[in-house]
Short mmCIF file of C-alpha atoms and ligand atoms in Angstrom, two decimals:
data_model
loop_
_atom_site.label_atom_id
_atom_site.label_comp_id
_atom_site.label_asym_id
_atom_site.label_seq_id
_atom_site.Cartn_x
_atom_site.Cartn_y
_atom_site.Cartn_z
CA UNK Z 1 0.00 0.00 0.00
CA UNK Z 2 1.65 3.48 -1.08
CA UNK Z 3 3.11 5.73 1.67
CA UNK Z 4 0.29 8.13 1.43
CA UNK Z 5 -2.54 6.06 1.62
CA UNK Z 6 -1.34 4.31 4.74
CA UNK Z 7 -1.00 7.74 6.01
CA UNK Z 8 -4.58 8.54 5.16
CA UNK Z 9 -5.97 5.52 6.72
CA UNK Z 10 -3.85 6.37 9.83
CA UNK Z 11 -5.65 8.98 10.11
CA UNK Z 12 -9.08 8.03 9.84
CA UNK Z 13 -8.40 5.21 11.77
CA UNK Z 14 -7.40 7.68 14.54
CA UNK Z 15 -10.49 10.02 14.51
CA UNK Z 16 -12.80 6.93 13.99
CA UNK Z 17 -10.96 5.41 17.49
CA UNK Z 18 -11.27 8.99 19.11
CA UNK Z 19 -15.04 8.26 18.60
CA UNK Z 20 -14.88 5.23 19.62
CA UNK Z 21 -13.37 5.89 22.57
CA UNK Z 22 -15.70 8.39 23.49
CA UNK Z 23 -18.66 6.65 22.75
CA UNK Z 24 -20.66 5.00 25.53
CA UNK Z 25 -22.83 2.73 23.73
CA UNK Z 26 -21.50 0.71 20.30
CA UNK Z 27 -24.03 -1.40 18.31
CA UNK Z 28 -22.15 -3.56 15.40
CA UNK Z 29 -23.86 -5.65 12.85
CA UNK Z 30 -21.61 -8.68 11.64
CA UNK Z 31 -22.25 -10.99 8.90
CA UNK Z 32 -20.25 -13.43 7.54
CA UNK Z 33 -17.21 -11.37 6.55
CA UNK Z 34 -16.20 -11.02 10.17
CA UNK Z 35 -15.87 -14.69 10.64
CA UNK Z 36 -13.72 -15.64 7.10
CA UNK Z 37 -10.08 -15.07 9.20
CA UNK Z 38 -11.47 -17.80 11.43
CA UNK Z 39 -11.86 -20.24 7.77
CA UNK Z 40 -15.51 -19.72 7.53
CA UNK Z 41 -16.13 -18.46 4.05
CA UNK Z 42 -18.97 -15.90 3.55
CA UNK Z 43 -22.07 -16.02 1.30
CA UNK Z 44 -21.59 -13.93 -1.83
CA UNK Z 45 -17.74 -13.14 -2.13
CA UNK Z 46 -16.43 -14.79 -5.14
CA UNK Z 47 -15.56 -17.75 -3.47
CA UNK Z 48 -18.68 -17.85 -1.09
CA UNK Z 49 -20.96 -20.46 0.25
CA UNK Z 50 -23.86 -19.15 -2.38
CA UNK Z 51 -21.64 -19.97 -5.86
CA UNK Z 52 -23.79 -23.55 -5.30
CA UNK Z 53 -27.10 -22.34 -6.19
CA UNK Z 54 -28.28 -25.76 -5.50
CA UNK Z 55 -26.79 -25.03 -1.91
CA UNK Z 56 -28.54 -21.97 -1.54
CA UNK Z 57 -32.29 -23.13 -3.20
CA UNK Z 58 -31.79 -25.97 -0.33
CA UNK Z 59 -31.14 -23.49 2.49
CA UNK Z 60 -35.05 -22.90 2.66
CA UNK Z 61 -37.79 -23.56 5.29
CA UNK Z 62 -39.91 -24.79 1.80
CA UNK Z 63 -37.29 -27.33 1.29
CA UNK Z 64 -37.03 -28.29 5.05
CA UNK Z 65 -40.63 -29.12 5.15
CA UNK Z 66 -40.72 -30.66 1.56
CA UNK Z 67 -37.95 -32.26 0.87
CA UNK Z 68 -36.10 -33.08 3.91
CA UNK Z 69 -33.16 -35.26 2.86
CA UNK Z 70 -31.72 -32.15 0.20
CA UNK Z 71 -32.15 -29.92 2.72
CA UNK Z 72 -29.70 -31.63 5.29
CA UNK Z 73 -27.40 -32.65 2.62
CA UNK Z 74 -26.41 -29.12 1.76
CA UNK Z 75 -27.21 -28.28 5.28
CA UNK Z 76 -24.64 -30.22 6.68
CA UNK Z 77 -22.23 -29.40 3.70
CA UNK Z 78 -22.46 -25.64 4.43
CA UNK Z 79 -22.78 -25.63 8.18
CA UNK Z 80 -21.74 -28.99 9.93
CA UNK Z 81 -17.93 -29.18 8.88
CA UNK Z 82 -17.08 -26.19 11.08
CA UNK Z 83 -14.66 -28.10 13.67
CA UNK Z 84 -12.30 -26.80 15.89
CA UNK Z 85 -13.37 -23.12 14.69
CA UNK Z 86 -12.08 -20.27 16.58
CA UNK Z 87 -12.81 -16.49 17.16
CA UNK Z 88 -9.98 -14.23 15.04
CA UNK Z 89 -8.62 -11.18 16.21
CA UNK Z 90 -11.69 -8.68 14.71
CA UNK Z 91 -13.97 -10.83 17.51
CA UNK Z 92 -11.22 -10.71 20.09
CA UNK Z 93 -10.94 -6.38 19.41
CA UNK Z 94 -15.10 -6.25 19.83
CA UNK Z 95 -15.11 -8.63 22.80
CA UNK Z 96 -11.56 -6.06 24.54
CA UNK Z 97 -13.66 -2.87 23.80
CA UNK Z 98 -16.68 -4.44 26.38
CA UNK Z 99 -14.20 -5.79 28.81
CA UNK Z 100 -10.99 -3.90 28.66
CA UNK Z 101 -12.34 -0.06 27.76
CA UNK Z 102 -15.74 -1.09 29.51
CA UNK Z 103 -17.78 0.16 26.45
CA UNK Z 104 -21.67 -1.07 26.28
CA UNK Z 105 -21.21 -3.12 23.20
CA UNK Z 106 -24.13 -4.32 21.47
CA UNK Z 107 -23.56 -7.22 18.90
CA UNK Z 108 -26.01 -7.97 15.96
CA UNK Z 109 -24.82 -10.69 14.51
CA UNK Z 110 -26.37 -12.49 11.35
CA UNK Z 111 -23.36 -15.10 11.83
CA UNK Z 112 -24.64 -18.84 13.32
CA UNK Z 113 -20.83 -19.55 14.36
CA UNK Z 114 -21.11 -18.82 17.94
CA UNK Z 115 -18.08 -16.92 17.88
CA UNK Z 116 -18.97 -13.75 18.94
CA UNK Z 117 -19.38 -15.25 22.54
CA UNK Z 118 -16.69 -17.47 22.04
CA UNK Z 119 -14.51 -14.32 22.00
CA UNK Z 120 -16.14 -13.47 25.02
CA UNK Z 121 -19.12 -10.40 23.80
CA UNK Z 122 -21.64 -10.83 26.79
CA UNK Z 123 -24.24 -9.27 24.63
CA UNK Z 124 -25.26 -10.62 21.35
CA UNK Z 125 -28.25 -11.08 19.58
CA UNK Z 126 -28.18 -13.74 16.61
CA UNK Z 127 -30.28 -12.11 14.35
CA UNK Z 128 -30.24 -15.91 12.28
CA UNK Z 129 -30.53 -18.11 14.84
CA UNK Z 130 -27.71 -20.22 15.91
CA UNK Z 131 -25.87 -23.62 14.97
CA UNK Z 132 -26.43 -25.28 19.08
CA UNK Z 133 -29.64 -26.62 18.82
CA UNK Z 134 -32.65 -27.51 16.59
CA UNK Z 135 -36.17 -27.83 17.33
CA UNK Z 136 -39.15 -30.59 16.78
CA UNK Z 137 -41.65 -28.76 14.41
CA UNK Z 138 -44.26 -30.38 15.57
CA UNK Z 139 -43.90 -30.54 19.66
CA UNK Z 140 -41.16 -28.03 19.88
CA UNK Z 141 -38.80 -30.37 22.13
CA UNK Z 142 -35.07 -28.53 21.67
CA UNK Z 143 -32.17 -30.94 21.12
CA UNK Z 144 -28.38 -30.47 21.08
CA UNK Z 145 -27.01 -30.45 17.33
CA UNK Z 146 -25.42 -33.11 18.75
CA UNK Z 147 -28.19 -35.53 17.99
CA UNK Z 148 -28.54 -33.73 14.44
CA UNK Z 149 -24.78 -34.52 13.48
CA UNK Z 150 -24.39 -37.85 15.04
CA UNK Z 151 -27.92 -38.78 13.21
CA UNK Z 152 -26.46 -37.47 9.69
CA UNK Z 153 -23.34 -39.34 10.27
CA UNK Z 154 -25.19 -42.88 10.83
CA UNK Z 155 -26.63 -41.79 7.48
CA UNK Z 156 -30.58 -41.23 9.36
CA UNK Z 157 -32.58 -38.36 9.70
CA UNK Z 158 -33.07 -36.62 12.72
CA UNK Z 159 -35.75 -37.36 14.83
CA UNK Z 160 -37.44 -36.23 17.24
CA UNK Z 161 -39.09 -38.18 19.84
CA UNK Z 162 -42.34 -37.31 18.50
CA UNK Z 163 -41.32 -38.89 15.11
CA UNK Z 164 -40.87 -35.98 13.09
CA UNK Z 165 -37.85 -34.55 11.77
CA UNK Z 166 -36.04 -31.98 13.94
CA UNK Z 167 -35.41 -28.53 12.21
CA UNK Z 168 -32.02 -26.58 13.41
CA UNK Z 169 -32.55 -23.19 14.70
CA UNK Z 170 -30.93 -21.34 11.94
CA UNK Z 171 -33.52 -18.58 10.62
CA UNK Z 172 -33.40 -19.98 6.85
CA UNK Z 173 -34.41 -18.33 3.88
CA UNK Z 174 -38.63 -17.73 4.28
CA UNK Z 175 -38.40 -18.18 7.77
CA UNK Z 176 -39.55 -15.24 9.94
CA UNK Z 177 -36.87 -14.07 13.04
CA UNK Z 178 -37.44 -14.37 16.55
CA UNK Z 179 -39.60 -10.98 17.07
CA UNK Z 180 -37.77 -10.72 20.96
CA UNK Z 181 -34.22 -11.13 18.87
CA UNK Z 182 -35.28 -8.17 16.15
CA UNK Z 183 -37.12 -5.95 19.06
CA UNK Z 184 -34.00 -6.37 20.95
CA UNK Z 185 -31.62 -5.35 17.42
CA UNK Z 186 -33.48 -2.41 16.86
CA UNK Z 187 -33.52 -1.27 20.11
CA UNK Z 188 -29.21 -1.84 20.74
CA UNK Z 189 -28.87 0.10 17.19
CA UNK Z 190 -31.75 2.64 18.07
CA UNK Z 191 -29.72 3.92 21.17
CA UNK Z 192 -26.45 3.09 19.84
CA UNK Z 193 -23.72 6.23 20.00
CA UNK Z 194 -21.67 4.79 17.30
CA UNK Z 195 -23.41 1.73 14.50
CA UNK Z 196 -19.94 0.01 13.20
CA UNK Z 197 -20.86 -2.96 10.47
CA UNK Z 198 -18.53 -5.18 10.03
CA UNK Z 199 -18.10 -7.57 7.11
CA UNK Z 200 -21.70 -7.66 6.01
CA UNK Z 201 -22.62 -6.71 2.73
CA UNK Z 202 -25.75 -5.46 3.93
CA UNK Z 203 -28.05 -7.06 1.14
CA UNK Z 204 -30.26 -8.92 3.64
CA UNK Z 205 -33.25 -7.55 5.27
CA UNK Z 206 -34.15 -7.26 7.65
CA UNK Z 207 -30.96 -6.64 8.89
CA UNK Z 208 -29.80 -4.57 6.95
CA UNK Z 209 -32.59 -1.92 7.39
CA UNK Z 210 -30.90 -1.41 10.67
CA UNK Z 211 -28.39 1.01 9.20
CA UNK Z 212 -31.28 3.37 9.03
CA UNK Z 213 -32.79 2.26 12.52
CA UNK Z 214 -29.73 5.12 14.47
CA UNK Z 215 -30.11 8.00 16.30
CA UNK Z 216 -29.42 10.86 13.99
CA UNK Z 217 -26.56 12.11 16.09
CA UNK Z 218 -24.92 8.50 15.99
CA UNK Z 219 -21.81 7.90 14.15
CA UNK Z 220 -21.94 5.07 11.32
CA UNK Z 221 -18.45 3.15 10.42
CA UNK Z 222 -18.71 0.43 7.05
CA UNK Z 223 -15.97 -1.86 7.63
CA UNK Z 224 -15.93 -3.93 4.64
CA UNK Z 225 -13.36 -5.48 2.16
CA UNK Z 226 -16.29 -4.76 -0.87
CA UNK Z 227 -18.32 -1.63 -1.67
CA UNK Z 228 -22.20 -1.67 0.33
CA UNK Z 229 -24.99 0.46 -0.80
CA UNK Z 230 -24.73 2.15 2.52
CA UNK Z 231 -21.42 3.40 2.56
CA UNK Z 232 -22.51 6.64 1.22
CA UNK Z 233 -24.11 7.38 4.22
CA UNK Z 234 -21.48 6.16 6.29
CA UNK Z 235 -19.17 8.59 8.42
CA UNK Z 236 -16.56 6.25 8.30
CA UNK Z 237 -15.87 3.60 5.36
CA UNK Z 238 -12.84 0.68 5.69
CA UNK Z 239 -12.13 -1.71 2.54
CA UNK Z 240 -9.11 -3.05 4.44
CA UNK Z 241 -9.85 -6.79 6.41
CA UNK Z 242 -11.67 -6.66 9.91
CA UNK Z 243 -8.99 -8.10 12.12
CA UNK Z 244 -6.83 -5.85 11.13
CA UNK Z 245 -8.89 -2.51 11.03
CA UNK Z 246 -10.34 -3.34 14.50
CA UNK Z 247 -7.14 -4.28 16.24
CA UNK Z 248 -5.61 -1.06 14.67
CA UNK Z 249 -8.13 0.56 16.21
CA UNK Z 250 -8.25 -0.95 19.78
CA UNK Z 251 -5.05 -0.08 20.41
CA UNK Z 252 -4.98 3.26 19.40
CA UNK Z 253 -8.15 3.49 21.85
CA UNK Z 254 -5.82 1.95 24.21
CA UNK Z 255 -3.37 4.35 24.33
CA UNK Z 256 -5.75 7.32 24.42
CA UNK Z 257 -6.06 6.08 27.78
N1 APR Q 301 -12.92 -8.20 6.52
C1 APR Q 301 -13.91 -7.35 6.12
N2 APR Q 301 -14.88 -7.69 5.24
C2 APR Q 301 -14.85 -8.96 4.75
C3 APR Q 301 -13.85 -9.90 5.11
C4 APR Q 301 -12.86 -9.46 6.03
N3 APR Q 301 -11.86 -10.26 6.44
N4 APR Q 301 -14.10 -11.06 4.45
C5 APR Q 301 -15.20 -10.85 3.70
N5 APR Q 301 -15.65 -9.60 3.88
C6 APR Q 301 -16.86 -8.98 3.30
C7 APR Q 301 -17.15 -9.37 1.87
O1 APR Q 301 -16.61 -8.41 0.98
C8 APR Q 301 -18.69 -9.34 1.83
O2 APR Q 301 -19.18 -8.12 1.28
O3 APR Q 301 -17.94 -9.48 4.07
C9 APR Q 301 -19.13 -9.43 3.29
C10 APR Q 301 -19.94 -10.67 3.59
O4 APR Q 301 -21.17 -10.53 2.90
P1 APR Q 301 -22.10 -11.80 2.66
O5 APR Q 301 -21.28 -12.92 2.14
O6 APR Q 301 -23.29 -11.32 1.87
O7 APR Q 301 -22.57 -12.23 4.12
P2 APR Q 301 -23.65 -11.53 5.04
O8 APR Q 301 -23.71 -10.07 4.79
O9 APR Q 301 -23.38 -11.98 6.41
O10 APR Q 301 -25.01 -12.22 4.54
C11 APR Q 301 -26.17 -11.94 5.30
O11 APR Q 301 -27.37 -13.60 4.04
O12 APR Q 301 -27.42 -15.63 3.07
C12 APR Q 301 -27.84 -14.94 4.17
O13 APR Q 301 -28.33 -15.79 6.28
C13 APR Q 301 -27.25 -15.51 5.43
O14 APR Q 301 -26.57 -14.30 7.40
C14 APR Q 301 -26.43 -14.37 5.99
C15 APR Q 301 -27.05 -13.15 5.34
#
């Protein structure tokens, strides 16, 4: 990178922390792009999980309920092979600015990874569900994904006591969200001194309609390695990767101790 963009980013890296820093309450939406240092790919980068359209016509509540079998083949291909996954330093910055500046940090995630809390952020609200448990359709008994993988693996489907097939509680495409989990969003983003978005491309609603859902007064930073339809409103715009834009910044917040 030439000297005098470096220098440039410095800088705004420096008035964005002073902000930061400042700020009392953060709210950041993460997608998918936080988690890719941590090996997960994303969804629509050139090398995302949505290239398989046949992957991404399976990810549906229609095809959970009609045609079961598909739906946990590409289920398990896209989400089940995540072993021994660990948060990466952009997690690690968010989870230091609650616990070592002792900033009210709000995290909407639309990740299922988990690693959010991993990385130790006490609050988080997975806008798309999570990759723990699933749920019986039918009687609404909650199992471990436990039973879902070790079911898959002896080649069965799994079942819930009740007989029918349990459904994980990922928020696939049709389903609606958990209205407690979106009140709860909105309100964290409503309130919110600073909005920071981090690797989301912010083409999903409703979470993306959260961008407008700020205080008018707040301060909105787009930290993204690809262009979002948002970033013109943004007060702050990063193309440069998360881990290394947010550890930049937590240590210049550090030493404007
Ligand atoms: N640092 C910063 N940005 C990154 C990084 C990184 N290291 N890696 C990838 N990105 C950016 C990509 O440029 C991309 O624009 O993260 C963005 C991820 O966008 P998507 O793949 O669209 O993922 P996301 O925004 O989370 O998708 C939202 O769509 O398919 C549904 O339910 C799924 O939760 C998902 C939702």
């Amino acid at each position: 990178m030439g000297e005098v963009i470096v220098l440039v980013m410095e800088r705004k890296l420096v008035e964005c922390a002073k902000i930061l820093r400042k700020a009392e309450k953060i709210a950041v939406l993460t997608g998918a792009g936080i988690s890719t240092e941590s090996g997960i790919p994303d969804f629509r980068s050139p090398n995302g999980l949505w290239q398989k359209r046949e992957a991404r016509e399976a990810t549906t509540r229609s095809c959970f309920f009609y045609d079961v079998d598909t739906f946990y083949h590409y289920f398990a291909q896209l989400f089940l092979g995540w072993t021994g996954i660990k948060p990466n330093p952009a997690h690690i910055a968010l989870a230091a600015l609650e616990h070592e500046l002792g900033k009210l940090v709000f995290i909407v995630t639309q990740n299922i990874d988990g690693l959010h809390q991993m990385a130790g952020s006490t609050n988080v609200a997975e806008l798309h569900g999570n990759l723990r448990t699933a749920t019986c359709p039918k009687c609404q008994k909650q199992y471990d994904m436990i039973m879902v993988r070790e079911a898959l693996a002896a080649k069965q489907q799994p079942l819930c006591e009740c007989g029918r097939v349990v459904k994980p509680d990922v928020v696939l495409f049709e389903d609606p969200l958990d209205p407690y989990t979106w009140r709860q969003a909105q309100v964290w983003t409503m309130k919110a001194d600073v909005v920071l978005c981090v690797g989301t491309s912010l083409t999903v609603s409703p979470a993306n309609t959260l961008v407008y859902n700020r205080r008018n007064d707040s301060t909105l930073v787009i930290l993204n390695t690809e262009p979002t339809r948002y970033d013109s409103q943004a007060d702050f715009v990063f193309r440069e990767k998360a881990g290394e834009v947010l550890s930049r910044m937590l240590s210049i917040c550090r030493q404007q101790e």
